[in-house]
PDB file of C-alpha atoms in Angstrom:
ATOM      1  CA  UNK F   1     -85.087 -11.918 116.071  1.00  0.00           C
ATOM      2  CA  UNK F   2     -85.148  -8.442 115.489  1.00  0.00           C
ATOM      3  CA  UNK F   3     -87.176  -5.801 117.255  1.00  0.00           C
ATOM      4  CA  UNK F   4     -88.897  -4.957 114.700  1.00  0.00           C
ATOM      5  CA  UNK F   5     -89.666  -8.576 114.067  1.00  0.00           C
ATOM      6  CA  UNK F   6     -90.339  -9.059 117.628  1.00  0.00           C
ATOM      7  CA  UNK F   7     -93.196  -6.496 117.881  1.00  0.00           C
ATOM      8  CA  UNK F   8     -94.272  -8.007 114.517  1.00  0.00           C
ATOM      9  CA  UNK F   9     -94.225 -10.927 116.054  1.00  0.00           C
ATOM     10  CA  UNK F  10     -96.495 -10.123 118.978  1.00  0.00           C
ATOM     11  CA  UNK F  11     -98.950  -8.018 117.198  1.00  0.00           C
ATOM     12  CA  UNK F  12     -99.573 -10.797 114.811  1.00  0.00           C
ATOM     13  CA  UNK F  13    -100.097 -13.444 117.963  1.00  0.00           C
ATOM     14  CA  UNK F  14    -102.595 -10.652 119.197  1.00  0.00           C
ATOM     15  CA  UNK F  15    -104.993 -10.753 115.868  1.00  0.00           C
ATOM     16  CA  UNK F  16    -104.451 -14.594 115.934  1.00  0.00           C
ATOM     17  CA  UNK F  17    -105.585 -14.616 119.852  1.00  0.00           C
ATOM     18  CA  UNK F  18    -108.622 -12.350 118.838  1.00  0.00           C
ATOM     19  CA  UNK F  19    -109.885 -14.155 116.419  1.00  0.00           C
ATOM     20  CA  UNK F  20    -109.770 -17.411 118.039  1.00  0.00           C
ATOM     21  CA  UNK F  21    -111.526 -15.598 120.866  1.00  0.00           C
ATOM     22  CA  UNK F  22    -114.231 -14.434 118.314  1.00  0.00           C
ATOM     23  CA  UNK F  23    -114.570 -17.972 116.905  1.00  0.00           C
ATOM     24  CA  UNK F  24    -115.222 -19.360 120.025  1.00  0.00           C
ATOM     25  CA  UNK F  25    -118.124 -16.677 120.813  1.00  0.00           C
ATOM     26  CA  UNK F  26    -119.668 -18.067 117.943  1.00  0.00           C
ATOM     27  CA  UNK F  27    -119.265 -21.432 119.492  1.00  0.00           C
ATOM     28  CA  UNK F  28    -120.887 -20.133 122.613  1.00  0.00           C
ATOM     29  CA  UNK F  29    -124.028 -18.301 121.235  1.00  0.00           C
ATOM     30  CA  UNK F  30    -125.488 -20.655 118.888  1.00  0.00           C
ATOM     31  CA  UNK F  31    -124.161 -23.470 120.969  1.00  0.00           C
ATOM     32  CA  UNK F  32    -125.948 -22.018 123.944  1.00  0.00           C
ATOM     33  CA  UNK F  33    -129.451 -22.080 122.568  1.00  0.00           C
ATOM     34  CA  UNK F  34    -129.440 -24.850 120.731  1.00  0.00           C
ATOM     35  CA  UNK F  35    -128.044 -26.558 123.451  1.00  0.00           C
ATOM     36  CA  UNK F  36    -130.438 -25.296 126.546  1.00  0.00           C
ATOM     37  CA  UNK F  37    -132.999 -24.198 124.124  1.00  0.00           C
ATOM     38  CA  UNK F  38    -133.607 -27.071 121.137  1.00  0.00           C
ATOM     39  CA  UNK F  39    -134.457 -27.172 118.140  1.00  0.00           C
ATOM     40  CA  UNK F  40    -137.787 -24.889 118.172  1.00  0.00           C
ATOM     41  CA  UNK F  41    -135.759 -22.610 119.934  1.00  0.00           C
ATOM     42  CA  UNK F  42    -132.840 -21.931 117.388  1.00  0.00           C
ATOM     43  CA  UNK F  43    -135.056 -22.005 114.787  1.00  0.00           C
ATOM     44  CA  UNK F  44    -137.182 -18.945 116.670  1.00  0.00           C
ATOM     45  CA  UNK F  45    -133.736 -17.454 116.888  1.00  0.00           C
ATOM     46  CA  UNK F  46    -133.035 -17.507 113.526  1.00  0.00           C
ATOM     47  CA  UNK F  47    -136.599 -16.010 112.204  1.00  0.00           C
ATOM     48  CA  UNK F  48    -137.943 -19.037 111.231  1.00  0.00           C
ATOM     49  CA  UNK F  49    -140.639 -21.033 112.033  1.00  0.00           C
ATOM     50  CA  UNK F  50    -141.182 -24.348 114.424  1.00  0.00           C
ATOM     51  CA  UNK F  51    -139.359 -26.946 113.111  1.00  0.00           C
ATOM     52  CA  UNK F  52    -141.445 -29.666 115.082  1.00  0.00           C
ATOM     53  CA  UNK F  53    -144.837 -29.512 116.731  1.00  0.00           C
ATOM     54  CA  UNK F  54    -145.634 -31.161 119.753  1.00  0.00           C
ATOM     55  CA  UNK F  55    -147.255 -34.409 118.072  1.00  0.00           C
ATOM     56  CA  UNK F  56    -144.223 -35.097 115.533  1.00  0.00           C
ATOM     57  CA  UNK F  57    -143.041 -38.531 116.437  1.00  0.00           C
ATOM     58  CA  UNK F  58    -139.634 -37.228 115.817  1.00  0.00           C
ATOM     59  CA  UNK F  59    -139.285 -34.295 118.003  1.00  0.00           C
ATOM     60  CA  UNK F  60    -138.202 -35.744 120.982  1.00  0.00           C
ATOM     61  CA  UNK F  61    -135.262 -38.318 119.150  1.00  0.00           C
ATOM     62  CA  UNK F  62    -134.330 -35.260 116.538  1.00  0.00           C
ATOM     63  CA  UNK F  63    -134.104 -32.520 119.150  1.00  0.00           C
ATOM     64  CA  UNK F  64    -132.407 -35.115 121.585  1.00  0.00           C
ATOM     65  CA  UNK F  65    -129.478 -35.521 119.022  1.00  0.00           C
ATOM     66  CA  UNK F  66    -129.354 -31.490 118.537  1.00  0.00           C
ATOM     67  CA  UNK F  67    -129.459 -30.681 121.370  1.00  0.00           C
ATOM     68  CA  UNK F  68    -125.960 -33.154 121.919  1.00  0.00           C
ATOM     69  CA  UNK F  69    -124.671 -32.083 118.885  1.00  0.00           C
ATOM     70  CA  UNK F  70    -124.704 -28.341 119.907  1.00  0.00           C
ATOM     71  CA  UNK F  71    -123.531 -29.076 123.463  1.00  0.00           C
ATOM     72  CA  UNK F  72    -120.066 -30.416 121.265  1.00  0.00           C
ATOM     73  CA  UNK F  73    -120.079 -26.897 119.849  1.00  0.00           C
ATOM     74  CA  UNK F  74    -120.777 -24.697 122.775  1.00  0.00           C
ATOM     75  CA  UNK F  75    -118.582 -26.849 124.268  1.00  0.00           C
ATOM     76  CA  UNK F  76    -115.717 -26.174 121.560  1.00  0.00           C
ATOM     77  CA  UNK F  77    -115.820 -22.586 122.570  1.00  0.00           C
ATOM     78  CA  UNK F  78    -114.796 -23.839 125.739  1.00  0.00           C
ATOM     79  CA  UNK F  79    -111.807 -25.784 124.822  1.00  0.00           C
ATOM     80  CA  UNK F  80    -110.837 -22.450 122.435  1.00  0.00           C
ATOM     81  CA  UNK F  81    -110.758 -20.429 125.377  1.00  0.00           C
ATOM     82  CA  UNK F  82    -108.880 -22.517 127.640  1.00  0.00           C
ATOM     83  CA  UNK F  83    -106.335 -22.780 124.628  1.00  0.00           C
ATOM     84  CA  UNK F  84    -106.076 -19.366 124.874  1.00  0.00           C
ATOM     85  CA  UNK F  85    -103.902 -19.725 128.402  1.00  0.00           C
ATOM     86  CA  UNK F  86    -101.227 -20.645 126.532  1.00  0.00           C
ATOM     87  CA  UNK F  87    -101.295 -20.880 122.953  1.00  0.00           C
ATOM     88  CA  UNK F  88     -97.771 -22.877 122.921  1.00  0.00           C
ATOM     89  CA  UNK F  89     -98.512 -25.106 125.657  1.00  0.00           C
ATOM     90  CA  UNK F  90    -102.226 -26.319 124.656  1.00  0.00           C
ATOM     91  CA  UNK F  91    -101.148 -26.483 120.995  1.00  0.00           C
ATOM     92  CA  UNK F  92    -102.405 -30.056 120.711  1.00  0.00           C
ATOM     93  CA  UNK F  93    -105.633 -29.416 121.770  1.00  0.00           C
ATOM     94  CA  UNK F  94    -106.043 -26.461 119.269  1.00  0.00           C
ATOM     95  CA  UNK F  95    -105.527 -28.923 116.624  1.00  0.00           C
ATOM     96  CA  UNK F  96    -108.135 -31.016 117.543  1.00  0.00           C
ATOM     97  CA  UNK F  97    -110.674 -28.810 118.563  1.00  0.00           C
ATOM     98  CA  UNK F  98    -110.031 -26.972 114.712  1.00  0.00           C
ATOM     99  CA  UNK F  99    -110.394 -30.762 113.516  1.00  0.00           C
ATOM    100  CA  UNK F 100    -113.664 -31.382 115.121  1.00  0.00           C
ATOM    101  CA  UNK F 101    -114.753 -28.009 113.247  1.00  0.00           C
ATOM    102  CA  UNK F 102    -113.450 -29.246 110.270  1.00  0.00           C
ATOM    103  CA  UNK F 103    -115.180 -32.430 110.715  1.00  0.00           C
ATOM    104  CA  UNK F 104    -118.708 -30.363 111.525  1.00  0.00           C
ATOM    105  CA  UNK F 105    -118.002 -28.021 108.210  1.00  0.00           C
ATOM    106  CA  UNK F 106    -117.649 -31.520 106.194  1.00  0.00           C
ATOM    107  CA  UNK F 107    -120.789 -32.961 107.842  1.00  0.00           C
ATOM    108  CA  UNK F 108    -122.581 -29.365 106.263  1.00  0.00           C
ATOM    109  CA  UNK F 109    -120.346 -29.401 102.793  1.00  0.00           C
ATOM    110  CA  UNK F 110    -122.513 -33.188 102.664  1.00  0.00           C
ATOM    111  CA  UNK F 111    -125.684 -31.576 103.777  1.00  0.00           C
ATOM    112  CA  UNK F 112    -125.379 -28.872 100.992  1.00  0.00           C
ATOM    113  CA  UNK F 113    -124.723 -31.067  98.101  1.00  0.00           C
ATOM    114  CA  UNK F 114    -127.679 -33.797  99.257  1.00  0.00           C
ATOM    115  CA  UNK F 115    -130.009 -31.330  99.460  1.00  0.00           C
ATOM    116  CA  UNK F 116    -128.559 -27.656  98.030  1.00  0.00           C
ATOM    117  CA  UNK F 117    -128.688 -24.814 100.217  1.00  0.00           C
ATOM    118  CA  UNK F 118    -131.733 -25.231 102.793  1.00  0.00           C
ATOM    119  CA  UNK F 119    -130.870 -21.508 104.172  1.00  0.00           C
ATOM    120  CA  UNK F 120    -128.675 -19.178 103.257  1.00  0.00           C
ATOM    121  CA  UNK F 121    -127.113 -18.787 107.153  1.00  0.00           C
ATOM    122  CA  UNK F 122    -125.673 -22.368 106.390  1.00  0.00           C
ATOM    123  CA  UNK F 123    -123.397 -21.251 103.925  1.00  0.00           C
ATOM    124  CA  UNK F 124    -121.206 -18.433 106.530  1.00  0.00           C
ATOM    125  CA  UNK F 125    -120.434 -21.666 109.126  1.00  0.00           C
ATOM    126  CA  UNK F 126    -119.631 -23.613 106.268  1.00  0.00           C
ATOM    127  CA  UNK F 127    -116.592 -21.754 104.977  1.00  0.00           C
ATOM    128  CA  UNK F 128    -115.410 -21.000 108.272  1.00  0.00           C
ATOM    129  CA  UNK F 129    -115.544 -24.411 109.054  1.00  0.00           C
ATOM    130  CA  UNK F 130    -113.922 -25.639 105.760  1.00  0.00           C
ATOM    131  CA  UNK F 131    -111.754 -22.591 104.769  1.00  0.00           C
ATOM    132  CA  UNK F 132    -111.003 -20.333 107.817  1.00  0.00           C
ATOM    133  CA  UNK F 133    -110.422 -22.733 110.742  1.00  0.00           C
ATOM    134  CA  UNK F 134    -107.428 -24.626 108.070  1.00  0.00           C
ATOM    135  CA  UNK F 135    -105.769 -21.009 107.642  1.00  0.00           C
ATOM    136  CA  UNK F 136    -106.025 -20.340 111.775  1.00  0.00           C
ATOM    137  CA  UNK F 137    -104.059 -23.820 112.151  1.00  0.00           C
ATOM    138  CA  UNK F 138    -101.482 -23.252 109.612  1.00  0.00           C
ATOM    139  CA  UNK F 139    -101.181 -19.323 110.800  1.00  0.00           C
ATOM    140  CA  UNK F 140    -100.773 -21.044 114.495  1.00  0.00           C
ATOM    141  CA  UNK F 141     -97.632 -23.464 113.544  1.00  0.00           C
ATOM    142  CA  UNK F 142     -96.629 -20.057 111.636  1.00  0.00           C
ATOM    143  CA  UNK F 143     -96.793 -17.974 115.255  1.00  0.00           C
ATOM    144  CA  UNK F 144     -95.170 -21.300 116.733  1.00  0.00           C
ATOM    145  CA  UNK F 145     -91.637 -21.337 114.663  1.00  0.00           C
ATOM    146  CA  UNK F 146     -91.230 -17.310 114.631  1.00  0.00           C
ATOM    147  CA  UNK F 147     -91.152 -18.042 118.815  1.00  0.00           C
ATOM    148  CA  UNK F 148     -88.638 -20.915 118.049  1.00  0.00           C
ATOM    149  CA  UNK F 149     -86.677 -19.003 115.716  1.00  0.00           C
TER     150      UNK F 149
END
């Protein structure tokens, strides 16, 4: 490898490092307070109104299963983080962790074609879920070989 390529190389495995840094910040913040917050609370967040009031029957079972749904994700920007150590090492876990978001950003895609787009702030997760987090994997193995090479 060149020296050129080299510093290429590095600067490229920089951007990729910041970005997974960013993505897991936006693991963390939603994931936060919809985790420790519920339902009501993320929905305050977001400049709408109470989702539930305090006699729903629901409330309790719906913002039970949010609340462990959003733990999964705050708790993604954990994992992304620790991957961070060592991007070569903790490959494996990468892979899953972008699968899971994958996973979430199908769960959504199904969502949006049941019942069209509820809210416009759906629709920025959704393609980072479905179309970024694919390109970060692929652009990871890419970062991978031009170390082996």
């Amino acid at each position: 490898m060149t020296r050129l390529n080299s510093r290429l190389g590095k600067t490229e495995r920089k951007v990729f490092q910041l970005l997974i840094a960013v993505l897991a910040v936006i693991c963390f913040v939603p994931g936060g307070a919809s985790t420790f917050g519920g339902i009501n609370t993320s929905a305050a967040l977001a400049g709408g109104e109470m989702i539930f009031n305090g006699e729903s029957m629901l409330r309790g079972f719906v913002d039970n299963q949010y609340r462990f749904g959003f733990g999964v994700f705050f708790t993604q920007g954990l994992v992304l983080l620790f991957f961070l150590r060592n991007i070569e090492q903790y490959a494996t876990l990468f892979r899953f962790s972008a699968l899971a978001l994958f996973i979430g950003g199908v769960g959504r895609a199904t969502n949006i074609l049941e019942y069209g787009v509820v809210d416009p702030q759906v629709v920025g997760p959704t393609v980072i879920e479905l179309l970024v987090i694919p390109v970060l994997v692929v652009w990871h193995m890419r970062i991978l070989n031009l170390k082996k090479a």
